mmCIF file of C-alpha atoms in Angstrom:
data_model
loop_
_atom_site.group_PDB
_atom_site.id
_atom_site.type_symbol
_atom_site.label_atom_id
_atom_site.label_comp_id
_atom_site.label_asym_id
_atom_site.label_seq_id
_atom_site.Cartn_x
_atom_site.Cartn_y
_atom_site.Cartn_z
ATOM 1 C CA GLU A 1 -57.799 6.123 37.185
ATOM 2 C CA THR A 2 -55.705 6.476 34.032
ATOM 3 C CA VAL A 3 -56.707 8.213 30.976
ATOM 4 C CA GLN A 4 -56.878 5.009 29.052
ATOM 5 C CA GLN A 5 -59.265 3.500 31.693
ATOM 6 C CA ALA A 6 -61.447 6.646 31.356
ATOM 7 C CA VAL A 7 -61.510 6.237 27.613
ATOM 8 C CA ASP A 8 -62.503 2.588 27.913
ATOM 9 C CA SER A 9 -65.460 3.316 30.245
ATOM 10 C CA SER A 10 -66.723 6.226 27.867
ATOM 11 C CA ARG A 11 -69.486 5.797 25.502
ATOM 12 C CA ASP A 12 -69.128 5.929 21.829
ATOM 13 C CA ASN A 13 -70.406 8.931 19.912
ATOM 14 C CA ASN A 14 -72.082 10.546 23.066
ATOM 15 C CA ASN A 15 -69.771 13.508 23.581
ATOM 16 C CA ASP A 16 -68.382 12.118 26.748
ATOM 17 C CA HIS A 17 -65.738 14.279 28.435
ATOM 18 C CA ILE A 18 -62.560 13.240 30.315
ATOM 19 C CA MET A 19 -61.328 16.007 32.508
ATOM 20 C CA ILE A 20 -57.679 15.778 33.563
ATOM 21 C CA ILE A 21 -56.472 17.745 36.617
ATOM 22 C CA PRO A 22 -52.873 18.427 37.546
ATOM 23 C CA THR A 23 -51.004 15.999 39.671
ATOM 24 C CA ASP A 24 -49.861 17.025 43.164
ATOM 25 C CA GLY A 25 -46.831 19.216 42.640
ATOM 26 C CA GLY A 26 -47.499 19.492 38.836
ATOM 27 C CA THR A 27 -45.400 16.409 38.145
ATOM 28 C CA ALA A 28 -45.712 14.735 34.733
ATOM 29 C CA ARG A 29 -47.821 11.694 34.205
ATOM 30 C CA ALA A 30 -45.526 8.947 32.830
ATOM 31 C CA LEU A 31 -46.957 6.822 30.002
ATOM 32 C CA THR A 32 -46.082 3.036 29.751
ATOM 33 C CA THR A 33 -48.306 2.438 26.781
ATOM 34 C CA SER A 34 -50.050 4.613 24.232
ATOM 35 C CA VAL A 35 -53.354 6.261 24.968
ATOM 36 C CA ASP A 36 -55.826 4.979 22.429
ATOM 37 C CA LEU A 37 -58.644 7.504 21.888
ATOM 38 C CA ASN A 38 -60.935 5.117 19.954
ATOM 39 C CA LYS A 39 -64.420 6.505 20.787
ATOM 40 C CA ASP A 40 -66.210 8.989 18.411
ATOM 41 C CA ARG A 41 -66.966 12.467 19.756
ATOM 42 C CA LEU A 42 -64.752 12.052 22.830
ATOM 43 C CA HIS A 43 -63.198 15.154 24.596
ATOM 44 C CA VAL A 44 -59.984 14.852 26.537
ATOM 45 C CA VAL A 45 -59.530 18.263 28.254
ATOM 46 C CA GLY A 46 -57.021 19.463 30.896
ATOM 47 C CA VAL A 47 -58.473 21.760 33.617
ATOM 48 C CA GLY A 48 -57.084 23.542 36.615
ATOM 49 C CA ALA A 49 -53.638 24.395 35.169
ATOM 50 C CA GLY A 50 -52.246 27.543 33.666
ATOM 51 C CA VAL A 51 -52.860 28.617 30.037
ATOM 52 C CA ASN A 52 -49.190 28.457 29.068
ATOM 53 C CA ASN A 53 -48.741 25.606 26.501
ATOM 54 C CA GLN A 54 -45.324 25.055 27.877
ATOM 55 C CA SER A 55 -46.455 24.540 31.458
ATOM 56 C CA TYR A 56 -45.833 21.264 33.321
ATOM 57 C CA GLY A 57 -49.267 21.618 34.881
ATOM 58 C CA ILE A 58 -50.627 18.714 32.740
ATOM 59 C CA THR A 59 -47.891 16.783 31.092
ATOM 60 C CA PHE A 60 -47.781 13.378 29.740
ATOM 61 C CA ASN A 61 -44.183 12.039 29.598
ATOM 62 C CA GLY A 62 -43.605 9.488 26.962
ATOM 63 C CA PHE A 63 -42.072 6.042 27.535
ATOM 64 C CA GLY A 64 -39.215 6.784 25.376
ATOM 65 C CA THR A 65 -36.358 4.359 24.975
ATOM 66 C CA THR A 66 -36.513 0.966 26.831
ATOM 67 C CA ALA A 67 -34.342 -1.992 27.195
ATOM 68 C CA ALA A 68 -34.628 -5.130 25.049
ATOM 69 C CA GLY A 69 -37.434 -7.369 26.024
ATOM 70 C CA THR A 70 -39.589 -4.264 27.018
ATOM 71 C CA PRO A 71 -41.716 -3.486 24.008
ATOM 72 C CA VAL A 72 -43.055 0.000 23.320
ATOM 73 C CA ASP A 73 -45.926 1.224 21.416
ATOM 74 C CA THR A 74 -45.332 3.016 18.140
ATOM 75 C CA GLU A 75 -46.979 6.325 19.348
ATOM 76 C CA LEU A 76 -47.943 8.195 22.455
ATOM 77 C CA PHE A 77 -51.464 9.174 21.666
ATOM 78 C CA ASN A 78 -53.280 7.213 19.029
ATOM 79 C CA VAL A 79 -56.565 8.751 17.822
ATOM 80 C CA THR A 80 -58.988 6.502 15.715
ATOM 81 C CA GLY A 81 -62.325 7.963 16.814
ATOM 82 C CA ALA A 82 -63.989 10.708 14.750
ATOM 83 C CA GLY A 83 -64.698 14.147 16.214
ATOM 84 C CA VAL A 84 -62.234 13.783 19.023
ATOM 85 C CA GLU A 85 -61.106 16.915 20.987
ATOM 86 C CA ILE A 86 -57.710 17.101 22.751
ATOM 87 C CA ALA A 87 -57.039 20.330 24.740
ATOM 88 C CA ARG A 88 -54.882 21.910 27.299
ATOM 89 C CA ILE A 89 -52.273 19.241 27.690
ATOM 90 C CA ARG A 90 -48.652 18.900 26.981
ATOM 91 C CA VAL A 91 -47.166 15.746 25.486
ATOM 92 C CA LEU A 92 -43.418 15.359 25.998
ATOM 93 C CA GLY A 93 -41.378 12.399 24.923
ATOM 94 C CA THR A 94 -38.738 10.792 22.671
ATOM 95 C CA MET A 95 -39.070 8.853 19.418
ATOM 96 C CA GLY A 96 -36.870 6.547 17.642
ATOM 97 C CA THR A 97 -35.475 3.124 18.138
ATOM 98 C CA SER A 98 -34.528 1.426 21.433
ATOM 99 C CA GLY A 99 -34.062 -2.021 22.691
ATOM 100 C CA GLY A 100 -37.725 -2.377 23.141
ATOM 101 C CA GLY A 101 -38.884 -1.320 19.697
ATOM 102 C CA THR A 102 -39.464 1.985 17.661
ATOM 103 C CA VAL A 103 -41.698 4.861 18.464
ATOM 104 C CA SER A 104 -42.184 5.350 14.744
ATOM 105 C CA ASN A 105 -45.654 7.019 14.469
ATOM 106 C CA GLY A 106 -44.676 10.015 16.583
ATOM 107 C CA LEU A 107 -46.333 11.627 19.659
ATOM 108 C CA LEU A 108 -49.718 11.919 18.111
ATOM 109 C CA ARG A 109 -51.173 9.750 15.406
ATOM 110 C CA ALA A 110 -54.376 10.575 13.534
ATOM 111 C CA GLY A 111 -55.183 7.114 12.092
ATOM 112 C CA THR A 112 -57.626 4.440 11.362
ATOM 113 C CA GLY A 113 -58.653 1.378 13.236
ATOM 114 C CA SER A 114 -61.345 -1.121 13.892
ATOM 115 C CA SER A 115 -63.255 1.706 15.660
ATOM 116 C CA GLY A 116 -63.142 4.076 12.623
ATOM 117 C CA THR A 117 -61.099 6.953 11.336
ATOM 118 C CA ALA A 118 -59.981 10.154 12.965
ATOM 119 C CA HIS A 119 -61.825 12.601 10.859
ATOM 120 C CA ASP A 120 -62.501 16.100 12.279
ATOM 121 C CA LEU A 121 -59.884 15.884 14.960
ATOM 122 C CA TRP A 122 -59.692 19.097 17.031
ATOM 123 C CA VAL A 123 -56.522 19.746 19.075
ATOM 124 C CA HIS A 124 -56.140 23.177 20.748
ATOM 125 C CA ASP A 125 -54.274 24.978 23.502
ATOM 126 C CA ALA A 126 -51.773 22.144 23.619
ATOM 127 C CA SER A 127 -48.105 21.311 23.179
ATOM 128 C CA PHE A 128 -46.168 18.450 21.508
ATOM 129 C CA GLU A 129 -42.423 18.241 22.124
ATOM 130 C CA TRP A 130 -39.791 15.631 21.637
ATOM 131 C CA ASN A 131 -36.714 16.058 23.762
ATOM 132 C CA GLN A 132 -33.880 14.302 22.071
ATOM 133 C CA THR A 133 -30.925 15.384 19.867
ATOM 134 C CA THR A 134 -31.568 12.846 17.053
ATOM 135 C CA GLN A 135 -34.516 11.838 15.237
ATOM 136 C CA SER A 136 -34.692 9.753 12.038
ATOM 137 C CA GLU A 137 -38.172 8.365 12.098
ATOM 138 C CA LEU A 138 -41.508 10.051 11.064
ATOM 139 C CA ALA A 139 -42.801 13.357 12.366
ATOM 140 C CA MET A 140 -44.242 14.196 15.700
ATOM 141 C CA VAL A 141 -47.712 14.369 14.363
ATOM 142 C CA THR A 142 -48.414 11.620 11.781
ATOM 143 C CA THR A 143 -51.282 10.151 9.954
ATOM 144 C CA PRO A 144 -51.211 6.907 7.774
ATOM 145 C CA GLY A 145 -53.807 7.861 5.135
ATOM 146 C CA THR A 146 -57.138 9.439 4.313
ATOM 147 C CA VAL A 147 -57.952 11.430 7.491
ATOM 148 C CA HIS A 148 -60.035 14.671 6.737
ATOM 149 C CA GLY A 149 -60.655 17.839 8.459
ATOM 150 C CA ALA A 150 -58.073 18.021 11.422
ATOM 151 C CA ARG A 151 -57.858 21.399 12.995
ATOM 152 C CA PHE A 152 -55.066 22.650 15.396
ATOM 153 C CA ASP A 153 -55.512 25.961 17.298
ATOM 154 C CA ASN A 154 -52.868 27.473 19.416
ATOM 155 C CA VAL A 155 -50.716 24.388 19.510
ATOM 156 C CA TRP A 156 -46.864 24.452 20.094
ATOM 157 C CA PHE A 157 -44.930 21.855 18.011
ATOM 158 C CA GLY A 158 -41.171 21.659 18.513
ATOM 159 C CA ASN A 159 -37.821 20.425 19.402
ATOM 160 C CA ALA A 160 -34.974 22.874 20.396
ATOM 161 C CA SER A 161 -32.349 20.221 20.716
ATOM 162 C CA THR A 162 -29.243 20.476 18.551
ATOM 163 C CA GLY A 163 -29.123 18.572 15.200
ATOM 164 C CA ALA A 164 -32.658 17.149 15.650
ATOM 165 C CA GLU A 165 -33.369 15.828 12.202
ATOM 166 C CA SER A 166 -31.992 13.776 9.480
ATOM 167 C CA ALA A 167 -32.535 14.622 5.731
ATOM 168 C CA GLY A 168 -35.613 13.211 4.238
ATOM 169 C CA ASN A 169 -37.880 13.153 7.398
ATOM 170 C CA ALA A 170 -40.524 15.470 8.368
ATOM 171 C CA GLY A 171 -39.554 16.792 11.764
ATOM 172 C CA LEU A 172 -42.922 18.124 13.021
ATOM 173 C CA VAL A 173 -46.097 17.369 10.993
ATOM 174 C CA GLN A 174 -46.722 14.657 8.321
ATOM 175 C CA LEU A 175 -49.707 15.731 6.313
ATOM 176 C CA PRO A 176 -52.102 12.894 5.273
ATOM 177 C CA HIS A 177 -51.832 11.080 1.929
ATOM 178 C CA GLY A 178 -55.236 11.377 0.429
ATOM 179 C CA GLY A 179 -56.576 13.469 3.386
ATOM 180 C CA LYS A 180 -57.736 17.100 2.980
ATOM 181 C CA ARG A 181 -58.576 20.281 4.706
ATOM 182 C CA TRP A 182 -56.150 20.241 7.593
ATOM 183 C CA VAL A 183 -56.094 23.601 9.275
ATOM 184 C CA PHE A 184 -53.467 25.065 11.661
ATOM 185 C CA ASN A 185 -54.373 28.354 13.411
ATOM 186 C CA ASP A 186 -52.262 30.595 15.721
ATOM 187 C CA SER A 187 -49.755 27.705 16.185
ATOM 188 C CA THR A 188 -46.016 27.764 16.723
ATOM 189 C CA PHE A 189 -43.458 25.343 15.046
ATOM 190 C CA VAL A 190 -39.980 25.411 16.710
ATOM 191 C CA TYR A 191 -37.277 23.397 15.012
ATOM 192 C CA ASN A 192 -33.567 22.878 15.055
ATOM 193 C CA SER A 193 -32.556 21.927 11.473
ATOM 194 C CA GLY A 194 -29.262 20.368 12.381
ATOM 195 C CA SER A 195 -26.434 20.310 9.882
ATOM 196 C CA VAL A 196 -27.725 18.241 7.047
ATOM 197 C CA ALA A 197 -28.526 19.852 3.697
ATOM 198 C CA VAL A 198 -32.300 19.997 3.783
ATOM 199 C CA ASP A 199 -34.645 19.407 6.701
ATOM 200 C CA GLN A 200 -38.447 19.619 6.576
ATOM 201 C CA VAL A 201 -40.726 21.159 9.128
ATOM 202 C CA ILE A 202 -43.929 20.088 7.257
ATOM 203 C CA ARG A 203 -44.096 17.172 4.811
ATOM 204 C CA ALA A 204 -47.001 17.483 2.443
ATOM 205 C CA GLY A 205 -49.198 14.484 1.583
ATOM 206 C CA THR A 206 -50.383 13.379 -1.805
ATOM 207 C CA GLY A 207 -53.628 12.471 -3.517
ATOM 208 C CA ALA A 208 -56.935 14.484 -2.952
ATOM 209 C CA THR A 209 -55.442 16.794 -0.294
ATOM 210 C CA GLU A 210 -57.454 19.900 -1.586
ATOM 211 C CA TYR A 211 -55.505 22.118 0.794
ATOM 212 C CA ALA A 212 -53.678 22.496 4.100
ATOM 213 C CA MET A 213 -54.000 25.905 5.625
ATOM 214 C CA PHE A 214 -51.692 27.739 8.012
ATOM 215 C CA LYS A 215 -53.277 31.006 9.468
ATOM 216 C CA ASN A 216 -51.213 33.267 11.664
ATOM 217 C CA CYS A 217 -48.530 30.649 12.531
ATOM 218 C CA SER A 218 -44.890 31.108 13.524
ATOM 219 C CA PHE A 219 -42.136 29.092 12.159
ATOM 220 C CA ILE A 220 -38.982 29.286 14.165
ATOM 221 C CA SER A 221 -35.627 27.891 13.175
ATOM 222 C CA LEU A 222 -32.902 27.442 15.765
ATOM 223 C CA GLY A 223 -30.284 25.747 13.516
ATOM 224 C CA THR A 224 -27.925 26.605 10.722
ATOM 225 C CA GLY A 225 -29.169 24.136 8.171
ATOM 226 C CA LEU A 226 -31.776 24.672 5.482
ATOM 227 C CA ILE A 227 -35.506 24.170 6.172
ATOM 228 C CA THR A 228 -38.075 23.371 3.441
ATOM 229 C CA SER A 229 -41.882 22.910 3.782
#
């Protein structure tokens, strides 16, 4: 059973848990479409693997680039349920444009849909990494609007590839426009700023943001360009 099949069979707003175990040999799970977490109070948790966020124990490998005629979704994980938990997994993939379309919403999208809005998203002990040398789309973690109360604990965000960004794009996290109270605790942001004049690790939202808080976080630059927040 795939994760999406488990989501589809879960109950809404009943605190159902989806437990993900490592594959034989620890190989990555290849995604062909996005995983839509569209149930409230749904918990997607990896079990049985090491606690290292960079471990390949439970890795989802993105669909990345495809040939023309093979369309791709615009994100790898799409959260539209409220109170969703994502824990102890690694999401690895590429973004950008290919013959099949554009992964324009990043590796994780906290958004809105017919099922609701991804308020109170909790992501912990996880890793999000794109593995390409160019990126001119949005950030790895994106949100289209008023999403409140997201929390990230012990999460690794990064790209160590050379020249990973283009000016004017947020490379790692796009904070919500009109959202508020996003908190990042004990998390690591790794970024290669490339050679353009100014790159952004975090792009702030506008509107009723109230605050975004970063507590005990590490920001690591591997490039020679400038980084702003």
